[in-house]
Amino acid sequence: MEQALLLEYGWVLLVLIALEGILAADNALVLAIMVKHLPEKERKKALFYGLLGAFILRAGSLFLISFIADVWQVQAIGAAYLLFLALNHLFKKYVKKQDEHENEEGEAGTAEEGSGFWMTVLKVELADIAFAVDSILAAVALAVALPETGLGEIGGMDAGQFTVVLAGGLIGVIIMRFAASFFVKLLHQRPGLETAAFIVVGWVGVKLAVITLGHENVGIIDEHFPHSTGWKLTFYIVLVAILVAGWFLGGKNEDQEDDENVEELTEQLEE
């Protein structure tokens, strides 16, 4: 039984690494665009403060969420937010016929024109808050359905579940600091992965909604269903299928001009 538990926790961590990698790359790309107008020395400082803020906000969010993760109202809000995030991305990209990166670039670019150093840092930190919420909610939704380890509790969560959420938050920050440029290039080469990642976020929102509906104080569905083997298998099979489809169906980007823009942004992140 212990081996099966370790395998399930290990699998969730692998899923989190993949999801955090894609989301962190998207977030890091936005941060790089937001500080692009600053002089080189100030740009590096602003990115440093942005990454430091991301770490602090994620750490704070982790310990706050551990105390309220089992509150069904919070779960419901989290599920609605993750579904909104996914649907909003798809709406912008496919209904409005706009690429989300261009949209973010335009918003960040026009807003940052003429902004001073500390105003830019403030805007970067506000962006970090949104990124932290996205990241932690996705990690919590994956963790709360895991079996309890019996190792005690941290806040309102099993210690094992909290460790997975903590790992997810730290992985996101580490990727933003050390591997964001790799994931930015990967997203550029395989643009379908970005859409796949947001569909996965929506699918994780569905999972959190199922957990909410099965909560003992809601009882719309059987409280054992969210933890059943059949539902877990269905969830992970669909999740992997979404990522595989994003890799193969999204095509490969061959645009040389875009390559130059991506190289410039990844250089900023690597510095």
XYZ file of N, CA and C in Angstrom:
813
model
N 0.836 -1.208 0.000
C 0.000 0.000 0.000
C 0.872 1.260 0.000
N 2.007 1.207 0.780
C 2.901 2.353 0.847
C 3.497 2.659 -0.518
N 3.822 1.586 -1.279
C 4.401 1.774 -2.611
C 3.390 2.439 -3.542
N 2.126 2.005 -3.459
C 1.075 2.604 -4.286
C 0.888 4.073 -3.926
N 0.990 4.381 -2.624
C 0.855 5.767 -2.168
C 1.994 6.632 -2.715
N 3.209 6.100 -2.646
C 4.373 6.829 -3.160
C 4.260 7.064 -4.664
N 3.771 6.037 -5.379
C 3.604 6.167 -6.830
C 2.593 7.259 -7.172
N 1.483 7.292 -6.422
C 0.442 8.295 -6.697
C 0.956 9.698 -6.398
N 1.663 9.850 -5.275
C 2.219 11.159 -4.935
C 3.289 11.570 -5.942
N 4.122 10.608 -6.355
C 5.167 10.884 -7.339
C 4.588 11.311 -8.677
N 3.493 10.658 -9.091
C 2.848 10.995 -10.363
C 2.279 12.411 -10.332
N 1.644 12.766 -9.208
C 1.086 14.110 -9.077
C 2.199 15.158 -9.121
N 3.345 14.860 -8.509
C 4.473 15.787 -8.545
C 4.989 15.982 -9.973
N 5.036 14.902 -10.748
C 5.462 15.001 -12.150
C 4.499 15.878 -12.956
N 3.200 15.672 -12.731
C 2.184 16.491 -13.410
C 2.358 17.959 -13.033
N 2.616 18.210 -11.728
C 2.808 19.576 -11.258
C 4.037 20.224 -11.886
N 5.119 19.458 -12.024
C 6.339 19.999 -12.628
C 6.058 20.442 -14.065
N 5.343 19.589 -14.827
C 5.018 19.930 -16.219
C 4.112 21.161 -16.278
N 3.066 21.159 -15.437
C 2.115 22.278 -15.446
C 2.769 23.567 -14.967
N 3.531 23.464 -13.870
C 4.222 24.651 -13.337
C 5.240 25.184 -14.340
N 5.901 24.278 -15.061
C 6.889 24.708 -16.052
C 6.262 25.569 -17.124
N 5.128 25.126 -17.656
C 4.468 25.876 -18.728
C 3.881 27.186 -18.208
N 3.220 27.132 -17.045
C 2.638 28.352 -16.475
C 3.720 29.339 -16.035
N 4.819 28.816 -15.441
C 5.901 29.689 -14.996
C 6.574 30.363 -16.182
N 6.722 29.628 -17.300
C 7.320 30.222 -18.502
C 6.438 31.351 -19.019
N 5.136 31.114 -19.043
C 4.193 32.140 -19.482
C 4.283 33.361 -18.570
N 4.354 33.112 -17.265
C 4.454 34.200 -16.296
C 5.772 34.963 -16.434
N 6.881 34.219 -16.586
C 8.194 34.842 -16.708
C 8.283 35.697 -17.966
N 7.638 35.218 -19.024
C 7.630 35.968 -20.280
C 6.917 37.307 -20.087
N 5.802 37.283 -19.363
C 5.063 38.528 -19.079
C 5.924 39.474 -18.245
N 6.622 38.946 -17.221
C 7.489 39.788 -16.392
C 8.595 40.428 -17.224
N 9.187 39.635 -18.133
C 10.261 40.165 -18.985
C 9.748 41.309 -19.859
N 8.512 41.153 -20.363
C 7.919 42.208 -21.199
C 7.638 43.460 -20.360
N 7.196 43.256 -19.117
C 6.833 44.384 -18.256
C 8.029 45.263 -17.899
N 9.234 44.647 -17.830
C 10.419 45.429 -17.430
C 11.280 45.816 -18.635
N 10.822 45.472 -19.823
C 11.626 45.645 -21.039
C 12.017 47.109 -21.288
N 11.177 48.064 -20.882
C 11.428 49.469 -21.187
C 12.494 50.094 -20.290
N 12.855 49.414 -19.190
C 13.812 49.982 -18.243
C 15.247 49.863 -18.760
N 16.165 50.711 -18.265
C 17.588 50.540 -18.584
C 18.073 49.176 -18.083
N 19.149 48.667 -18.665
C 19.581 47.289 -18.393
C 19.772 46.987 -16.908
N 20.483 47.878 -16.175
C 20.743 47.620 -14.757
C 19.446 47.589 -13.954
N 18.554 48.539 -14.233
C 17.274 48.577 -13.521
C 16.394 47.404 -13.910
N 16.494 46.967 -15.167
C 15.705 45.826 -15.639
C 16.058 44.567 -14.836
N 17.356 44.360 -14.634
C 17.798 43.187 -13.870
C 17.295 43.259 -12.429
N 17.375 44.481 -11.834
C 16.892 44.647 -10.459
C 15.393 44.396 -10.368
N 14.633 44.927 -11.328
C 13.177 44.762 -11.317
C 12.791 43.291 -11.440
N 13.504 42.557 -12.322
C 13.241 41.116 -12.463
C 13.591 40.377 -11.170
N 14.703 40.795 -10.515
C 15.100 40.168 -9.253
C 14.024 40.384 -8.196
N 13.552 41.639 -8.078
C 12.497 41.932 -7.102
C 11.213 41.170 -7.447
N 10.944 41.037 -8.743
C 9.763 40.300 -9.177
C 9.824 38.837 -8.768
N 10.995 38.212 -8.962
C 11.160 36.805 -8.582
C 11.137 36.639 -7.061
N 11.743 37.598 -6.345
C 11.707 37.556 -4.880
C 10.271 37.681 -4.385
N 9.517 38.605 -5.003
C 8.101 38.762 -4.651
C 7.307 37.512 -4.934
N 7.615 36.850 -6.066
C 6.916 35.601 -6.412
C 7.138 34.551 -5.338
N 8.383 34.456 -4.851
C 8.704 33.471 -3.808
C 7.945 33.771 -2.521
N 7.982 35.037 -2.082
C 7.325 35.421 -0.828
C 5.813 35.234 -0.917
N 5.217 35.660 -2.040
C 3.767 35.540 -2.209
C 3.315 34.094 -2.251
N 4.105 33.234 -2.928
C 3.752 31.818 -2.971
C 3.857 31.198 -1.585
N 4.922 31.532 -0.848
C 5.091 30.996 0.507
C 3.925 31.427 1.396
N 3.566 32.715 1.320
C 2.439 33.209 2.112
C 1.139 32.552 1.724
N 0.917 32.389 0.422
C -0.310 31.760 -0.075
C -0.413 30.312 0.386
N 0.735 29.623 0.389
C 0.749 28.210 0.781
C 0.254 28.033 2.207
N 0.796 28.833 3.121
C 0.423 28.654 4.522
C -0.991 29.157 4.795
N -1.446 30.141 4.053
C -2.821 30.608 4.196
C -3.794 29.557 3.676
N -3.495 29.024 2.481
C -4.416 28.080 1.847
C -4.507 26.777 2.634
N -3.437 26.410 3.359
C -3.463 25.157 4.118
C -4.539 25.186 5.203
N -4.884 26.371 5.692
C -5.887 26.493 6.752
C -7.314 26.530 6.223
N -7.466 26.831 4.929
C -8.824 26.990 4.393
C -9.114 26.038 3.227
N -8.149 25.129 2.949
C -8.289 24.268 1.763
C -9.492 23.329 1.857
N -9.900 22.982 3.078
C -11.002 22.042 3.221
C -12.360 22.748 3.357
N -12.376 24.069 3.262
C -13.634 24.819 3.320
C -14.285 24.741 1.940
N -15.488 24.188 1.871
C -16.069 23.912 0.554
C -16.326 25.188 -0.248
N -16.630 26.303 0.465
C -16.844 27.561 -0.258
C -15.565 28.016 -0.971
N -14.429 27.827 -0.304
C -13.145 28.172 -0.908
C -12.854 27.267 -2.095
N -13.150 25.977 -1.932
C -12.970 25.031 -3.038
C -13.828 25.432 -4.238
N -15.069 25.842 -3.961
C -15.971 26.234 -5.048
C -15.457 27.469 -5.780
N -14.992 28.456 -5.017
C -14.429 29.672 -5.629
C -13.184 29.329 -6.443
N -12.342 28.459 -5.886
C -11.135 28.037 -6.593
C -11.459 27.331 -7.894
N -12.452 26.437 -7.864
C -12.861 25.716 -9.075
C -13.384 26.690 -10.124
N -14.221 27.636 -9.689
C -14.783 28.633 -10.622
C -13.673 29.490 -11.227
N -12.691 29.864 -10.398
C -11.594 30.707 -10.890
C -10.745 29.970 -11.929
N -10.416 28.711 -11.659
C -9.598 27.939 -12.605
C -10.343 27.724 -13.919
N -11.634 27.467 -13.841
C -12.438 27.318 -15.062
C -12.510 28.634 -15.823
N -12.675 29.742 -15.089
C -12.688 31.062 -15.738
C -11.361 31.339 -16.438
N -10.256 31.006 -15.775
C -8.927 31.237 -16.336
C -8.772 30.515 -17.672
N -9.206 29.264 -17.709
C -9.090 28.465 -18.936
C -10.005 29.000 -20.033
N -11.264 29.252 -19.697
C -12.229 29.717 -20.697
C -11.879 31.111 -21.210
N -11.359 31.966 -20.316
C -10.963 33.311 -20.719
C -9.818 33.266 -21.730
N -8.861 32.376 -21.496
C -7.740 32.220 -22.433
C -8.234 31.748 -23.798
N -9.096 30.732 -23.794
C -9.621 30.189 -25.055
C -10.466 31.227 -25.790
N -11.244 32.005 -25.032
C -12.080 33.046 -25.647
C -11.208 34.096 -26.337
N -10.172 34.565 -25.622
C -9.284 35.577 -26.194
C -8.567 35.066 -27.435
N -8.140 33.817 -27.366
C -7.305 33.300 -28.448
C -8.103 32.863 -29.662
N -9.275 32.247 -29.448
C -9.991 31.649 -30.565
C -11.279 32.371 -30.955
N -11.931 33.031 -30.011
C -13.155 33.756 -30.344
C -12.810 35.170 -30.805
N -11.941 35.838 -30.074
C -11.525 37.182 -30.468
C -10.433 37.159 -31.524
N -9.918 35.960 -31.821
C -8.851 35.804 -32.813
C -7.601 36.590 -32.421
N -7.306 36.616 -31.101
C -6.111 37.287 -30.604
C -5.227 36.277 -29.917
N -3.940 36.408 -30.128
C -2.996 35.583 -29.378
C -2.827 36.195 -27.993
N -2.885 35.371 -26.942
C -2.831 35.914 -25.587
C -1.511 36.615 -25.302
N -0.433 36.102 -25.859
C 0.854 36.752 -25.628
C 0.872 38.167 -26.199
N 0.288 38.326 -27.379
C 0.227 39.655 -27.994
C -0.631 40.578 -27.131
N -1.727 40.011 -26.604
C -2.626 40.797 -25.764
C -1.909 41.276 -24.503
N -1.196 40.339 -23.857
C -0.467 40.673 -22.642
C 0.653 41.653 -22.942
N 1.324 41.434 -24.099
C 2.423 42.303 -24.501
C 1.909 43.724 -24.685
N 0.754 43.833 -25.341
C 0.174 45.145 -25.587
C -0.201 45.823 -24.294
N -0.855 45.073 -23.401
C -1.275 45.643 -22.125
C -0.070 46.070 -21.309
N 0.926 45.141 -21.222
C 2.110 45.435 -20.420
C 2.905 46.560 -21.048
N 3.054 46.493 -22.370
C 3.875 47.470 -23.066
C 3.333 48.877 -22.936
N 2.033 49.058 -23.210
C 1.471 50.411 -23.156
C 1.403 50.911 -21.724
N 1.126 49.998 -20.804
C 1.027 50.413 -19.404
C 2.385 50.802 -18.851
N 3.458 50.119 -19.345
C 4.770 50.353 -18.780
C 5.488 51.534 -19.417
N 5.027 51.977 -20.595
C 5.703 53.088 -21.264
C 5.732 54.285 -20.322
N 6.950 54.746 -20.024
C 7.090 55.928 -19.190
C 7.012 55.640 -17.706
N 6.731 54.407 -17.281
C 6.674 54.075 -15.871
C 8.071 54.090 -15.281
N 8.190 54.625 -14.055
C 9.471 54.630 -13.376
C 9.802 53.263 -12.813
N 10.993 53.164 -12.218
C 11.477 51.882 -11.707
C 10.545 51.286 -10.659
N 10.237 52.065 -9.612
C 9.442 51.502 -8.517
C 7.992 51.250 -8.924
N 7.452 52.035 -9.839
C 6.103 51.786 -10.338
C 6.082 50.481 -11.128
N 7.150 50.244 -11.892
C 7.251 48.989 -12.644
C 7.347 47.805 -11.686
N 8.169 47.952 -10.627
C 8.303 46.892 -9.626
C 6.946 46.594 -8.983
N 6.191 47.658 -8.654
C 4.862 47.489 -8.060
C 3.944 46.699 -8.996
N 3.967 47.034 -10.288
C 3.121 46.329 -11.254
C 3.553 44.874 -11.412
N 4.860 44.650 -11.342
C 5.375 43.274 -11.403
C 4.873 42.484 -10.197
N 4.899 43.106 -9.007
C 4.436 42.405 -7.801
C 2.933 42.109 -7.873
N 2.153 43.044 -8.430
C 0.713 42.798 -8.596
C 0.477 41.620 -9.548
N 1.299 41.548 -10.605
C 1.207 40.405 -11.519
C 1.561 39.126 -10.785
N 2.566 39.201 -9.877
C 2.978 38.029 -9.100
C 1.829 37.473 -8.265
N 0.985 38.374 -7.744
C -0.157 37.923 -6.930
C -1.064 37.022 -7.762
N -1.371 37.472 -8.987
C -2.225 36.663 -9.872
C -1.560 35.336 -10.206
N -0.244 35.366 -10.481
C 0.470 34.139 -10.820
C 0.462 33.164 -9.637
N 0.652 33.706 -8.415
C 0.681 32.865 -7.223
C -0.665 32.178 -7.012
N -1.760 32.929 -7.208
C -3.108 32.361 -7.054
C -3.323 31.224 -8.050
N -2.976 31.464 -9.324
C -3.123 30.428 -10.356
C -2.369 29.161 -9.959
N -1.104 29.352 -9.588
C -0.214 28.236 -9.293
C -0.685 27.433 -8.079
N -0.967 28.141 -6.978
C -1.332 27.460 -5.731
C -2.677 26.753 -5.858
N -3.653 27.395 -6.505
C -4.960 26.765 -6.675
C -4.854 25.474 -7.485
N -4.050 25.498 -8.549
C -3.867 24.289 -9.357
C -3.211 23.187 -8.527
N -2.212 23.545 -7.727
C -1.527 22.566 -6.886
C -2.467 21.993 -5.823
N -3.264 22.868 -5.200
C -4.213 22.419 -4.169
C -5.245 21.465 -4.771
N -5.757 21.815 -5.950
C -6.767 20.970 -6.593
C -6.229 19.571 -6.875
N -4.953 19.472 -7.224
C -4.346 18.167 -7.469
C -4.061 17.433 -6.157
N -3.689 18.186 -5.122
C -3.251 17.555 -3.869
C -4.395 17.061 -2.988
N -5.497 17.825 -2.922
C -6.544 17.484 -1.952
C -7.239 16.161 -2.261
N -7.113 15.676 -3.499
C -7.726 14.390 -3.834
C -6.800 13.205 -3.543
N -5.552 13.507 -3.141
C -4.613 12.428 -2.817
C -5.003 11.761 -1.497
N -4.674 10.475 -1.350
C -4.960 9.793 -0.078
C -4.171 10.437 1.060
N -4.737 10.443 2.243
C -4.028 10.983 3.397
C -2.917 10.035 3.813
N -1.806 10.611 4.285
C -0.628 9.808 4.633
C -0.612 9.394 6.100
N -1.398 10.085 6.923
C -1.385 9.785 8.352
C -0.168 10.348 9.067
N 0.522 11.296 8.447
C 1.726 11.898 9.029
C 1.415 13.163 9.827
N 0.134 13.397 10.110
C -0.257 14.594 10.833
C -0.847 15.633 9.898
N -1.139 16.798 10.436
C -1.746 17.871 9.650
C -0.946 19.163 9.743
N -1.000 19.936 8.672
C -0.459 21.295 8.668
C -1.625 22.186 8.283
N -2.070 23.011 9.227
C -3.292 23.768 8.997
C -4.453 22.800 8.886
N -5.209 22.853 7.818
C -6.338 21.948 7.627
C -6.036 20.832 6.655
N -4.746 20.681 6.262
C -4.396 19.686 5.255
C -3.530 18.588 5.842
N -3.676 17.385 5.277
C -2.758 16.296 5.603
C -1.338 16.744 5.261
N -0.357 16.330 6.076
C 1.023 16.781 5.890
C 1.572 16.382 4.517
N 1.186 15.200 4.041
C 1.641 14.751 2.724
C 1.067 15.612 1.613
N -0.222 15.925 1.715
C -0.874 16.784 0.722
C -0.251 18.180 0.732
N 0.002 18.700 1.943
C 0.606 20.030 2.038
C 1.999 20.040 1.416
N 2.756 18.942 1.589
C 4.099 18.845 1.005
C 4.037 18.929 -0.515
N 3.006 18.301 -1.104
C 2.842 18.358 -2.562
C 2.546 19.802 -2.999
N 1.661 20.482 -2.257
C 1.331 21.877 -2.584
C 2.575 22.757 -2.423
N 3.329 22.536 -1.338
C 4.555 23.294 -1.097
C 5.551 23.069 -2.234
N 5.709 21.799 -2.630
C 6.627 21.464 -3.726
C 6.193 22.153 -5.016
N 4.872 22.162 -5.283
C 4.364 22.817 -6.485
C 4.693 24.296 -6.509
N 4.502 24.970 -5.364
C 4.801 26.398 -5.279
C 6.280 26.683 -5.468
N 7.138 25.877 -4.828
C 8.584 26.084 -4.940
C 9.086 25.754 -6.344
N 8.521 24.705 -6.948
C 8.912 24.332 -8.306
C 8.639 25.481 -9.266
N 7.477 26.128 -9.101
C 7.137 27.253 -9.963
C 8.157 28.371 -9.865
N 8.581 28.706 -8.626
C 9.567 29.770 -8.431
C 10.924 29.369 -8.996
N 11.336 28.117 -8.733
C 12.639 27.636 -9.216
C 12.683 27.658 -10.750
N 11.583 27.227 -11.372
C 11.531 27.237 -12.837
C 11.601 28.660 -13.364
N 10.884 29.585 -12.705
C 10.922 30.991 -13.135
C 12.336 31.547 -13.051
N 13.114 31.077 -12.072
C 14.473 31.593 -11.889
C 15.498 30.894 -12.790
N 15.420 29.570 -12.894
C 16.501 28.826 -13.550
C 16.134 28.188 -14.893
N 14.850 27.921 -15.128
C 14.501 27.175 -16.342
C 13.443 27.860 -17.199
N 13.097 29.105 -16.856
C 12.035 29.789 -17.601
C 12.401 29.939 -19.074
N 13.673 30.249 -19.355
C 14.074 30.458 -20.753
C 13.871 29.193 -21.582
N 14.151 28.018 -20.964
C 13.932 26.751 -21.678
C 12.461 26.570 -22.019
N 11.581 26.813 -21.038
C 10.153 26.615 -21.263
C 9.579 27.683 -22.203
N 10.142 28.906 -22.158
C 9.704 29.945 -23.092
C 9.997 29.504 -24.528
N 11.204 28.983 -24.737
C 11.575 28.495 -26.081
C 10.689 27.321 -26.493
N 10.411 26.431 -25.528
C 9.557 25.277 -25.823
C 8.157 25.725 -26.216
N 7.611 26.704 -25.478
C 6.284 27.234 -25.806
C 6.270 27.898 -27.180
N 7.387 28.550 -27.518
C 7.464 29.186 -28.834
C 7.497 28.141 -29.946
N 8.270 27.087 -29.718
C 8.402 26.035 -30.741
C 7.128 25.214 -30.871
N 6.462 24.987 -29.756
C 5.225 24.206 -29.746
C 4.096 25.043 -29.147
N 3.556 25.996 -29.913
C 2.554 26.931 -29.365
C 1.298 26.243 -28.839
N 1.010 25.044 -29.329
C -0.171 24.324 -28.851
C -0.091 23.958 -27.384
N 1.143 23.922 -26.829
C 1.304 23.556 -25.422
C 0.700 24.594 -24.487
N 0.746 25.865 -24.889
C 0.169 26.912 -24.045
C -1.333 26.716 -23.899
N -2.016 26.493 -25.025
C -3.459 26.243 -24.979
C -3.750 24.976 -24.185
N -2.927 23.934 -24.406
C -3.109 22.676 -23.675
C -2.975 22.899 -22.168
N -1.997 23.731 -21.776
C -1.789 23.997 -20.351
C -3.010 24.661 -19.728
N -3.627 25.611 -20.454
C -4.800 26.290 -19.912
C -6.027 25.369 -19.902
N -6.095 24.450 -20.878
C -7.174 23.453 -20.838
C -6.974 22.535 -19.628
N -5.704 22.192 -19.351
C -5.401 21.384 -18.164
C -5.816 22.132 -16.903
N -5.547 23.440 -16.859
C -5.974 24.255 -15.702
C -7.494 24.161 -15.532
N -8.232 24.248 -16.656
C -9.689 24.096 -16.593
C -10.103 22.714 -16.129
N -9.382 21.701 -16.601
C -9.680 20.319 -16.202
C -9.397 20.112 -14.712
N -8.335 20.755 -14.217
C -8.044 20.728 -12.778
C -9.169 21.430 -12.015
N -9.716 22.506 -12.614
C -10.869 23.176 -12.020
C -12.069 22.258 -11.923
N -12.267 21.423 -12.952
C -13.348 20.421 -12.924
C -13.122 19.463 -11.761
N -11.855 19.060 -11.591
C -11.533 18.137 -10.489
C -11.859 18.770 -9.135
N -11.496 20.053 -8.981
C -11.796 20.743 -7.717
C -13.300 20.896 -7.531
N -14.033 21.082 -8.627
C -15.499 21.172 -8.556
C -16.095 19.837 -8.097
N -15.546 18.733 -8.599
C -16.007 17.396 -8.190
C -15.756 17.187 -6.698
N -14.564 17.634 -6.236
C -14.244 17.527 -4.805
C -15.233 18.354 -3.976
N -15.572 19.542 -4.470
C -16.533 20.415 -3.774
C -17.901 19.756 -3.693
N -18.360 19.189 -4.810
C -19.685 18.554 -4.839
C -19.755 17.323 -3.941
N -18.579 16.702 -3.714
C -18.540 15.529 -2.846
C -18.204 15.860 -1.401
N -18.015 17.156 -1.100
C -17.699 17.568 0.273
C -18.828 17.145 1.205
N -18.466 16.739 2.416
C -19.467 16.220 3.367
C -20.555 17.240 3.693
N -20.251 18.518 3.582
C -21.260 19.554 3.868
C -22.076 19.956 2.643
N -21.722 19.404 1.482
C -22.477 19.683 0.248
C -23.278 18.447 -0.148
N -22.581 17.327 -0.340
C -23.239 16.038 -0.540
C -24.057 15.884 -1.804
N -23.724 16.637 -2.875
C -24.469 16.498 -4.129
C -24.090 15.185 -4.825
N -22.807 14.806 -4.689
C -22.383 13.483 -5.178
C -21.774 12.711 -4.014
N -21.589 11.427 -4.193
C -21.013 10.573 -3.150
C -19.639 11.108 -2.742
N -19.422 11.280 -1.426
C -18.162 11.859 -0.956
C -16.954 10.978 -1.273
N -17.177 9.693 -1.584
C -16.066 8.792 -1.915
C -15.689 8.868 -3.395
N -16.585 9.407 -4.229
C -16.336 9.424 -5.672
C -15.060 10.185 -6.058
N -14.788 11.401 -5.500
C -13.579 12.133 -5.896
C -12.278 11.381 -5.618
N -12.335 10.401 -4.699
C -11.139 9.638 -4.336
C -11.149 8.234 -4.939
N -12.142 7.942 -5.758
C -12.261 6.600 -6.337
C -11.226 6.371 -7.432
N -10.836 5.121 -7.603
C -9.833 4.768 -8.613
C -10.317 5.107 -10.013
N -11.596 4.861 -10.297
C -12.146 5.120 -11.629
C -12.055 6.590 -12.007
N -12.429 7.477 -11.076
C -12.382 8.919 -11.349
C -10.934 9.395 -11.497
N -10.043 8.904 -10.627
C -8.634 9.301 -10.701
C -8.014 8.888 -12.033
N -8.296 7.644 -12.456
C -7.770 7.171 -13.750
C -8.307 8.022 -14.896
N -9.606 8.302 -14.853
C -10.225 9.141 -15.894
C -9.562 10.512 -15.933
N -9.364 11.106 -14.762
C -8.777 12.436 -14.683
C -7.380 12.467 -15.308
N -6.523 11.523 -14.922
C -5.132 11.547 -15.391
C -5.004 11.132 -16.859
N -5.857 10.236 -17.309
C -5.831 9.841 -18.733
C -6.203 11.044 -19.609
N -7.272 11.754 -19.203
C -7.687 12.949 -19.958
C -6.594 14.012 -19.901
N -5.975 14.202 -18.726
C -4.933 15.205 -18.565
C -3.749 14.935 -19.505
N -3.280 13.687 -19.533
C -2.163 13.330 -20.412
C -2.567 13.487 -21.875
N -3.798 13.106 -22.209
C -4.285 13.227 -23.594
C -4.295 14.692 -24.037
N -4.665 15.600 -23.136
C -4.680 17.035 -23.463
C -3.268 17.522 -23.791
N -2.285 17.138 -22.964
C -0.901 17.571 -23.183
C -0.320 16.981 -24.464
N -0.613 15.708 -24.714
C -0.124 15.051 -25.943
C -0.741 15.722 -27.166
N -2.038 16.007 -27.097
C -2.722 16.680 -28.213
C -2.131 18.074 -28.431
N -1.824 18.792 -27.339
C -1.216 20.116 -27.461
C 0.139 20.067 -28.137
N 0.899 19.011 -27.857
C 2.231 18.855 -28.461
C 2.142 18.568 -29.961
N 1.266 17.628 -30.330
C 1.231 17.170 -31.724
C 0.303 17.988 -32.613
N -0.832 18.446 -32.067
C -1.818 19.138 -32.902
C -1.541 20.626 -33.034
N -0.734 21.184 -32.141
C -0.470 22.621 -32.188
C 0.504 23.023 -33.274
N 1.189 22.041 -33.877
C 2.148 22.360 -34.929
C 3.438 22.925 -34.368
N 4.354 23.290 -35.271
C 5.651 23.827 -34.878
C 5.819 25.214 -35.475
N 6.288 26.148 -34.668
C 6.447 27.533 -35.115
C 7.758 27.690 -35.884
N 7.671 28.185 -37.107
C 8.859 28.373 -37.944
C 9.151 29.849 -38.210
N 8.473 30.761 -37.531
C 8.604 32.206 -37.786
C 9.948 32.728 -37.271
N 10.825 33.194 -38.189
C 12.158 33.664 -37.828
C 12.102 34.946 -36.996
N 11.180 35.852 -37.349
C 11.070 37.120 -36.611
C 10.682 36.861 -35.164
N 9.741 35.938 -34.964
C 9.345 35.582 -33.603
C 10.518 34.965 -32.847
N 11.331 34.169 -33.562
C 12.506 33.555 -32.941
C 13.428 34.617 -32.340
N 13.632 35.725 -33.088
C 14.504 36.791 -32.612
C 13.921 37.460 -31.366
N 12.600 37.684 -31.353
C 11.949 38.288 -30.180
C 12.077 37.397 -28.956
N 11.879 36.091 -29.163
C 11.974 35.132 -28.063
C 13.398 35.079 -27.525
N 14.391 35.107 -28.425
C 15.796 35.094 -28.008
C 16.100 36.301 -27.127
N 15.597 37.476 -27.521
C 15.830 38.693 -26.749
C 15.223 38.591 -25.357
N 14.006 38.057 -25.277
C 13.341 37.942 -23.978
C 13.996 36.890 -23.096
N 14.403 35.773 -23.698
C 15.052 34.728 -22.895
C 16.412 35.173 -22.385
N 17.094 36.025 -23.134
C 18.368 36.586 -22.661
C 18.148 37.409 -21.394
N 17.047 38.182 -21.382
C 16.728 38.970 -20.183
C 16.496 38.055 -18.988
N 15.767 36.948 -19.201
C 15.477 36.032 -18.105
C 16.727 35.333 -17.607
N 17.624 34.969 -18.544
C 18.848 34.270 -18.161
C 19.797 35.189 -17.407
N 19.790 36.500 -17.739
C 20.631 37.449 -17.020
C 20.207 37.574 -15.559
